[in-house]
Amino acid sequence: MLAIALAISAILAFAADPRRDAMLSEYAVEARRLDAGFTSFSAQRGETLFRASWNGGDARTASCTACHTADPRQAGRNAKTGRPIEPVAVSVSPRRFTDKAEVEKHFLRDCKSVLGRECNALEKGDYITFMAGQ
C-alpha cells in the first residue's frame, strides 16, 4: 500500500508545475470566454483528442499517435521527417507543457497537421490535462 501511495505521489509531483498550471489557467479563461458553460478541463476528452483519427489534416498525421505512439510515455518519431520525439507524457518528460511559447508553437503546427485547423483553448487544456496524468 505504501509503495502505491509513493508512486502516486511521484506522479502528482511531476504533474504539478506552476508554469503549466498558469498556462492551464489562461486556457480556462479563454475556454470560459468562448463557452459560458465551461467548468473544467477533462483528461478523458484530452485522451479522446490524442487517440482519435481526424480527416482534416495531413494523411500522414491523421492522429496524434501517428508521431507520439499509442503510449504517450514512449518516445515517438515524426511521421513526416523521422525525427525522434521525446515522450509527451509529463511523468516521463516533466518539462513538457511548461514553456508557453514552445507549447503554442507545437499546438499551432501539430493541430493544423492532425486536425486541419488550430486547436481551441478547451482542446489545449484537455490535452495537457491528459498528458499531465500520464
JSON list of C-alpha atoms in Angstrom, two decimals:
[
{"chain": "A", "resi": 1, "resn": "MET", "atom": "CA", "xyz": [0.00, 0.00, 0.00]},
{"chain": "A", "resi": 2, "resn": "LEU", "atom": "CA", "xyz": [2.83, 2.37, 0.86]},
{"chain": "A", "resi": 3, "resn": "ALA", "atom": "CA", "xyz": [4.50, 1.66, -2.49]},
{"chain": "A", "resi": 4, "resn": "ILE", "atom": "CA", "xyz": [1.31, 2.59, -4.33]},
{"chain": "A", "resi": 5, "resn": "ALA", "atom": "CA", "xyz": [0.96, 5.81, -2.33]},
{"chain": "A", "resi": 6, "resn": "LEU", "atom": "CA", "xyz": [4.58, 6.74, -3.08]},
{"chain": "A", "resi": 7, "resn": "ALA", "atom": "CA", "xyz": [4.13, 6.02, -6.78]},
{"chain": "A", "resi": 8, "resn": "ILE", "atom": "CA", "xyz": [1.00, 8.20, -6.91]},
{"chain": "A", "resi": 9, "resn": "SER", "atom": "CA", "xyz": [2.83, 10.98, -5.04]},
{"chain": "A", "resi": 10, "resn": "ALA", "atom": "CA", "xyz": [5.69, 10.82, -7.54]},
{"chain": "A", "resi": 11, "resn": "ILE", "atom": "CA", "xyz": [3.31, 11.08, -10.49]},
{"chain": "A", "resi": 12, "resn": "LEU", "atom": "CA", "xyz": [1.49, 14.03, -8.91]},
{"chain": "A", "resi": 13, "resn": "ALA", "atom": "CA", "xyz": [4.81, 15.74, -8.23]},
{"chain": "A", "resi": 14, "resn": "PHE", "atom": "CA", "xyz": [5.66, 15.50, -11.94]},
{"chain": "A", "resi": 15, "resn": "ALA", "atom": "CA", "xyz": [2.22, 16.79, -12.90]},
{"chain": "A", "resi": 16, "resn": "ALA", "atom": "CA", "xyz": [2.44, 19.87, -10.66]},
{"chain": "A", "resi": 17, "resn": "ASP", "atom": "CA", "xyz": [4.35, 22.76, -12.18]},
{"chain": "A", "resi": 18, "resn": "PRO", "atom": "CA", "xyz": [3.42, 26.42, -11.64]},
{"chain": "A", "resi": 19, "resn": "ARG", "atom": "CA", "xyz": [4.17, 27.28, -15.28]},
{"chain": "A", "resi": 20, "resn": "ARG", "atom": "CA", "xyz": [1.89, 24.52, -16.55]},
{"chain": "A", "resi": 21, "resn": "ASP", "atom": "CA", "xyz": [-0.78, 25.49, -14.01]},
{"chain": "A", "resi": 22, "resn": "ALA", "atom": "CA", "xyz": [-0.60, 29.13, -15.15]},
{"chain": "A", "resi": 23, "resn": "MET", "atom": "CA", "xyz": [-0.94, 28.06, -18.78]},
{"chain": "A", "resi": 24, "resn": "LEU", "atom": "CA", "xyz": [-3.97, 25.93, -17.93]},
{"chain": "A", "resi": 25, "resn": "SER", "atom": "CA", "xyz": [-5.49, 28.89, -16.06]},
{"chain": "A", "resi": 26, "resn": "GLU", "atom": "CA", "xyz": [-5.06, 31.06, -19.16]},
{"chain": "A", "resi": 27, "resn": "TYR", "atom": "CA", "xyz": [-6.67, 28.40, -21.34]},
{"chain": "A", "resi": 28, "resn": "ALA", "atom": "CA", "xyz": [-9.54, 28.13, -18.83]},
{"chain": "A", "resi": 29, "resn": "VAL", "atom": "CA", "xyz": [-10.21, 31.87, -19.05]},
{"chain": "A", "resi": 30, "resn": "GLU", "atom": "CA", "xyz": [-10.31, 31.61, -22.84]},
{"chain": "A", "resi": 31, "resn": "ALA", "atom": "CA", "xyz": [-12.49, 28.48, -22.75]},
{"chain": "A", "resi": 32, "resn": "ARG", "atom": "CA", "xyz": [-14.97, 30.29, -20.45]},
{"chain": "A", "resi": 33, "resn": "ARG", "atom": "CA", "xyz": [-14.98, 33.28, -22.78]},
{"chain": "A", "resi": 34, "resn": "LEU", "atom": "CA", "xyz": [-15.89, 31.02, -25.70]},
{"chain": "A", "resi": 35, "resn": "ASP", "atom": "CA", "xyz": [-18.36, 28.85, -23.74]},
{"chain": "A", "resi": 36, "resn": "ALA", "atom": "CA", "xyz": [-20.06, 30.19, -20.60]},
{"chain": "A", "resi": 37, "resn": "GLY", "atom": "CA", "xyz": [-20.90, 26.59, -19.66]},
{"chain": "A", "resi": 38, "resn": "PHE", "atom": "CA", "xyz": [-17.21, 25.60, -19.37]},
{"chain": "A", "resi": 39, "resn": "THR", "atom": "CA", "xyz": [-16.42, 24.22, -15.90]},
{"chain": "A", "resi": 40, "resn": "SER", "atom": "CA", "xyz": [-13.12, 22.35, -16.18]},
{"chain": "A", "resi": 41, "resn": "PHE", "atom": "CA", "xyz": [-10.71, 20.53, -18.42]},
{"chain": "A", "resi": 42, "resn": "SER", "atom": "CA", "xyz": [-11.13, 16.81, -18.91]},
{"chain": "A", "resi": 43, "resn": "ALA", "atom": "CA", "xyz": [-8.38, 14.20, -19.15]},
{"chain": "A", "resi": 44, "resn": "GLN", "atom": "CA", "xyz": [-10.92, 11.93, -20.83]},
{"chain": "A", "resi": 45, "resn": "ARG", "atom": "CA", "xyz": [-11.60, 14.48, -23.60]},
{"chain": "A", "resi": 46, "resn": "GLY", "atom": "CA", "xyz": [-7.83, 15.01, -23.88]},
{"chain": "A", "resi": 47, "resn": "GLU", "atom": "CA", "xyz": [-7.28, 11.29, -24.34]},
{"chain": "A", "resi": 48, "resn": "THR", "atom": "CA", "xyz": [-10.01, 11.17, -27.00]},
{"chain": "A", "resi": 49, "resn": "LEU", "atom": "CA", "xyz": [-8.33, 14.06, -28.83]},
{"chain": "A", "resi": 50, "resn": "PHE", "atom": "CA", "xyz": [-4.98, 12.26, -28.59]},
{"chain": "A", "resi": 51, "resn": "ARG", "atom": "CA", "xyz": [-6.24, 8.90, -29.85]},
{"chain": "A", "resi": 52, "resn": "ALA", "atom": "CA", "xyz": [-8.88, 9.92, -32.43]},
{"chain": "A", "resi": 53, "resn": "SER", "atom": "CA", "xyz": [-8.27, 9.84, -36.16]},
{"chain": "A", "resi": 54, "resn": "TRP", "atom": "CA", "xyz": [-9.04, 13.08, -37.96]},
{"chain": "A", "resi": 55, "resn": "ASN", "atom": "CA", "xyz": [-9.73, 13.71, -41.63]},
{"chain": "A", "resi": 56, "resn": "GLY", "atom": "CA", "xyz": [-8.89, 17.41, -41.86]},
{"chain": "A", "resi": 57, "resn": "GLY", "atom": "CA", "xyz": [-5.12, 17.40, -41.73]},
{"chain": "A", "resi": 58, "resn": "ASP", "atom": "CA", "xyz": [-2.21, 15.64, -43.38]},
{"chain": "A", "resi": 59, "resn": "ALA", "atom": "CA", "xyz": [-2.94, 11.96, -44.14]},
{"chain": "A", "resi": 60, "resn": "ARG", "atom": "CA", "xyz": [0.46, 11.01, -42.65]},
{"chain": "A", "resi": 61, "resn": "THR", "atom": "CA", "xyz": [-0.59, 12.51, -39.31]},
{"chain": "A", "resi": 62, "resn": "ALA", "atom": "CA", "xyz": [-4.27, 11.61, -39.02]},
{"chain": "A", "resi": 63, "resn": "SER", "atom": "CA", "xyz": [-3.89, 11.30, -35.24]},
{"chain": "A", "resi": 64, "resn": "CYS", "atom": "CA", "xyz": [-1.51, 12.42, -32.50]},
{"chain": "A", "resi": 65, "resn": "THR", "atom": "CA", "xyz": [-0.47, 8.78, -32.13]},
{"chain": "A", "resi": 66, "resn": "ALA", "atom": "CA", "xyz": [0.97, 8.84, -35.67]},
{"chain": "A", "resi": 67, "resn": "CYS", "atom": "CA", "xyz": [4.02, 10.55, -34.16]},
{"chain": "A", "resi": 68, "resn": "HIS", "atom": "CA", "xyz": [3.67, 10.10, -30.41]},
{"chain": "A", "resi": 69, "resn": "THR", "atom": "CA", "xyz": [2.70, 6.37, -30.43]},
{"chain": "A", "resi": 70, "resn": "ALA", "atom": "CA", "xyz": [-0.33, 4.96, -28.61]},
{"chain": "A", "resi": 71, "resn": "ASP", "atom": "CA", "xyz": [1.60, 5.16, -25.32]},
{"chain": "A", "resi": 72, "resn": "PRO", "atom": "CA", "xyz": [2.47, 8.79, -24.56]},
{"chain": "A", "resi": 73, "resn": "ARG", "atom": "CA", "xyz": [5.15, 7.56, -22.12]},
{"chain": "A", "resi": 74, "resn": "GLN", "atom": "CA", "xyz": [7.16, 6.18, -25.04]},
{"chain": "A", "resi": 75, "resn": "ALA", "atom": "CA", "xyz": [9.40, 8.11, -27.39]},
{"chain": "A", "resi": 76, "resn": "GLY", "atom": "CA", "xyz": [7.88, 8.83, -30.77]},
{"chain": "A", "resi": 77, "resn": "ARG", "atom": "CA", "xyz": [9.05, 9.70, -34.23]},
{"chain": "A", "resi": 78, "resn": "ASN", "atom": "CA", "xyz": [7.87, 12.45, -36.56]},
{"chain": "A", "resi": 79, "resn": "ALA", "atom": "CA", "xyz": [5.82, 10.71, -39.25]},
{"chain": "A", "resi": 80, "resn": "LYS", "atom": "CA", "xyz": [6.98, 13.18, -41.91]},
{"chain": "A", "resi": 81, "resn": "THR", "atom": "CA", "xyz": [10.69, 13.60, -41.13]},
{"chain": "A", "resi": 82, "resn": "GLY", "atom": "CA", "xyz": [11.54, 10.57, -39.00]},
{"chain": "A", "resi": 83, "resn": "ARG", "atom": "CA", "xyz": [12.99, 12.86, -36.32]},
{"chain": "A", "resi": 84, "resn": "PRO", "atom": "CA", "xyz": [12.80, 11.35, -32.79]},
{"chain": "A", "resi": 85, "resn": "ILE", "atom": "CA", "xyz": [10.33, 12.93, -30.36]},
{"chain": "A", "resi": 86, "resn": "GLU", "atom": "CA", "xyz": [10.63, 12.77, -26.57]},
{"chain": "A", "resi": 87, "resn": "PRO", "atom": "CA", "xyz": [7.71, 11.16, -24.76]},
{"chain": "A", "resi": 88, "resn": "VAL", "atom": "CA", "xyz": [4.81, 13.60, -24.43]},
{"chain": "A", "resi": 89, "resn": "ALA", "atom": "CA", "xyz": [3.71, 12.26, -21.01]},
{"chain": "A", "resi": 90, "resn": "VAL", "atom": "CA", "xyz": [4.62, 14.59, -18.16]},
{"chain": "A", "resi": 91, "resn": "SER", "atom": "CA", "xyz": [5.65, 11.66, -15.93]},
{"chain": "A", "resi": 92, "resn": "VAL", "atom": "CA", "xyz": [8.48, 10.87, -18.36]},
{"chain": "A", "resi": 93, "resn": "SER", "atom": "CA", "xyz": [9.16, 14.39, -19.65]},
{"chain": "A", "resi": 94, "resn": "PRO", "atom": "CA", "xyz": [8.40, 16.66, -16.66]},
{"chain": "A", "resi": 95, "resn": "ARG", "atom": "CA", "xyz": [9.30, 19.86, -18.53]},
{"chain": "A", "resi": 96, "resn": "ARG", "atom": "CA", "xyz": [6.56, 19.22, -21.09]},
{"chain": "A", "resi": 97, "resn": "PHE", "atom": "CA", "xyz": [3.97, 21.99, -21.28]},
{"chain": "A", "resi": 98, "resn": "THR", "atom": "CA", "xyz": [5.95, 24.46, -19.17]},
{"chain": "A", "resi": 99, "resn": "ASP", "atom": "CA", "xyz": [7.21, 26.90, -21.82]},
{"chain": "A", "resi": 100, "resn": "LYS", "atom": "CA", "xyz": [4.20, 28.80, -23.21]},
{"chain": "A", "resi": 101, "resn": "ALA", "atom": "CA", "xyz": [5.90, 29.88, -26.44]},
{"chain": "A", "resi": 102, "resn": "GLU", "atom": "CA", "xyz": [7.08, 26.35, -27.16]},
{"chain": "A", "resi": 103, "resn": "VAL", "atom": "CA", "xyz": [3.67, 24.87, -26.33]},
{"chain": "A", "resi": 104, "resn": "GLU", "atom": "CA", "xyz": [1.89, 27.34, -28.59]},
{"chain": "A", "resi": 105, "resn": "LYS", "atom": "CA", "xyz": [4.36, 26.69, -31.43]},
{"chain": "A", "resi": 106, "resn": "HIS", "atom": "CA", "xyz": [3.74, 22.94, -31.23]},
{"chain": "A", "resi": 107, "resn": "PHE", "atom": "CA", "xyz": [-0.03, 23.24, -30.88]},
{"chain": "A", "resi": 108, "resn": "LEU", "atom": "CA", "xyz": [-0.21, 25.58, -33.89]},
{"chain": "A", "resi": 109, "resn": "ARG", "atom": "CA", "xyz": [1.84, 23.29, -36.12]},
{"chain": "A", "resi": 110, "resn": "ASP", "atom": "CA", "xyz": [0.57, 19.95, -34.85]},
{"chain": "A", "resi": 111, "resn": "CYS", "atom": "CA", "xyz": [-3.14, 20.81, -34.65]},
{"chain": "A", "resi": 112, "resn": "LYS", "atom": "CA", "xyz": [-3.06, 22.03, -38.24]},
{"chain": "A", "resi": 113, "resn": "SER", "atom": "CA", "xyz": [-1.24, 18.86, -39.28]},
{"chain": "A", "resi": 114, "resn": "VAL", "atom": "CA", "xyz": [-3.56, 16.48, -37.39]},
{"chain": "A", "resi": 115, "resn": "LEU", "atom": "CA", "xyz": [-6.94, 18.25, -37.26]},
{"chain": "A", "resi": 116, "resn": "GLY", "atom": "CA", "xyz": [-6.53, 20.54, -40.25]},
{"chain": "A", "resi": 117, "resn": "ARG", "atom": "CA", "xyz": [-7.15, 23.58, -38.06]},
{"chain": "A", "resi": 118, "resn": "GLU", "atom": "CA", "xyz": [-5.88, 25.30, -34.94]},
{"chain": "A", "resi": 119, "resn": "CYS", "atom": "CA", "xyz": [-6.83, 23.78, -31.58]},
{"chain": "A", "resi": 120, "resn": "ASN", "atom": "CA", "xyz": [-9.03, 25.86, -29.32]},
{"chain": "A", "resi": 121, "resn": "ALA", "atom": "CA", "xyz": [-8.37, 26.60, -25.65]},
{"chain": "A", "resi": 122, "resn": "LEU", "atom": "CA", "xyz": [-10.60, 23.73, -24.48]},
{"chain": "A", "resi": 123, "resn": "GLU", "atom": "CA", "xyz": [-8.74, 21.21, -26.64]},
{"chain": "A", "resi": 124, "resn": "LYS", "atom": "CA", "xyz": [-5.36, 22.50, -25.49]},
{"chain": "A", "resi": 125, "resn": "GLY", "atom": "CA", "xyz": [-6.36, 22.37, -21.83]},
{"chain": "A", "resi": 126, "resn": "ASP", "atom": "CA", "xyz": [-7.88, 18.90, -22.17]},
{"chain": "A", "resi": 127, "resn": "TYR", "atom": "CA", "xyz": [-4.78, 17.59, -23.96]},
{"chain": "A", "resi": 128, "resn": "ILE", "atom": "CA", "xyz": [-2.39, 19.00, -21.37]},
{"chain": "A", "resi": 129, "resn": "THR", "atom": "CA", "xyz": [-4.61, 17.68, -18.54]},
{"chain": "A", "resi": 130, "resn": "PHE", "atom": "CA", "xyz": [-4.50, 14.21, -20.07]},
{"chain": "A", "resi": 131, "resn": "MET", "atom": "CA", "xyz": [-0.72, 14.32, -20.55]},
{"chain": "A", "resi": 132, "resn": "ALA", "atom": "CA", "xyz": [-0.13, 15.66, -17.03]},
{"chain": "A", "resi": 133, "resn": "GLY", "atom": "CA", "xyz": [-1.76, 12.49, -15.73]},
{"chain": "A", "resi": 134, "resn": "GLN", "atom": "CA", "xyz": [0.33, 10.20, -17.90]}
]
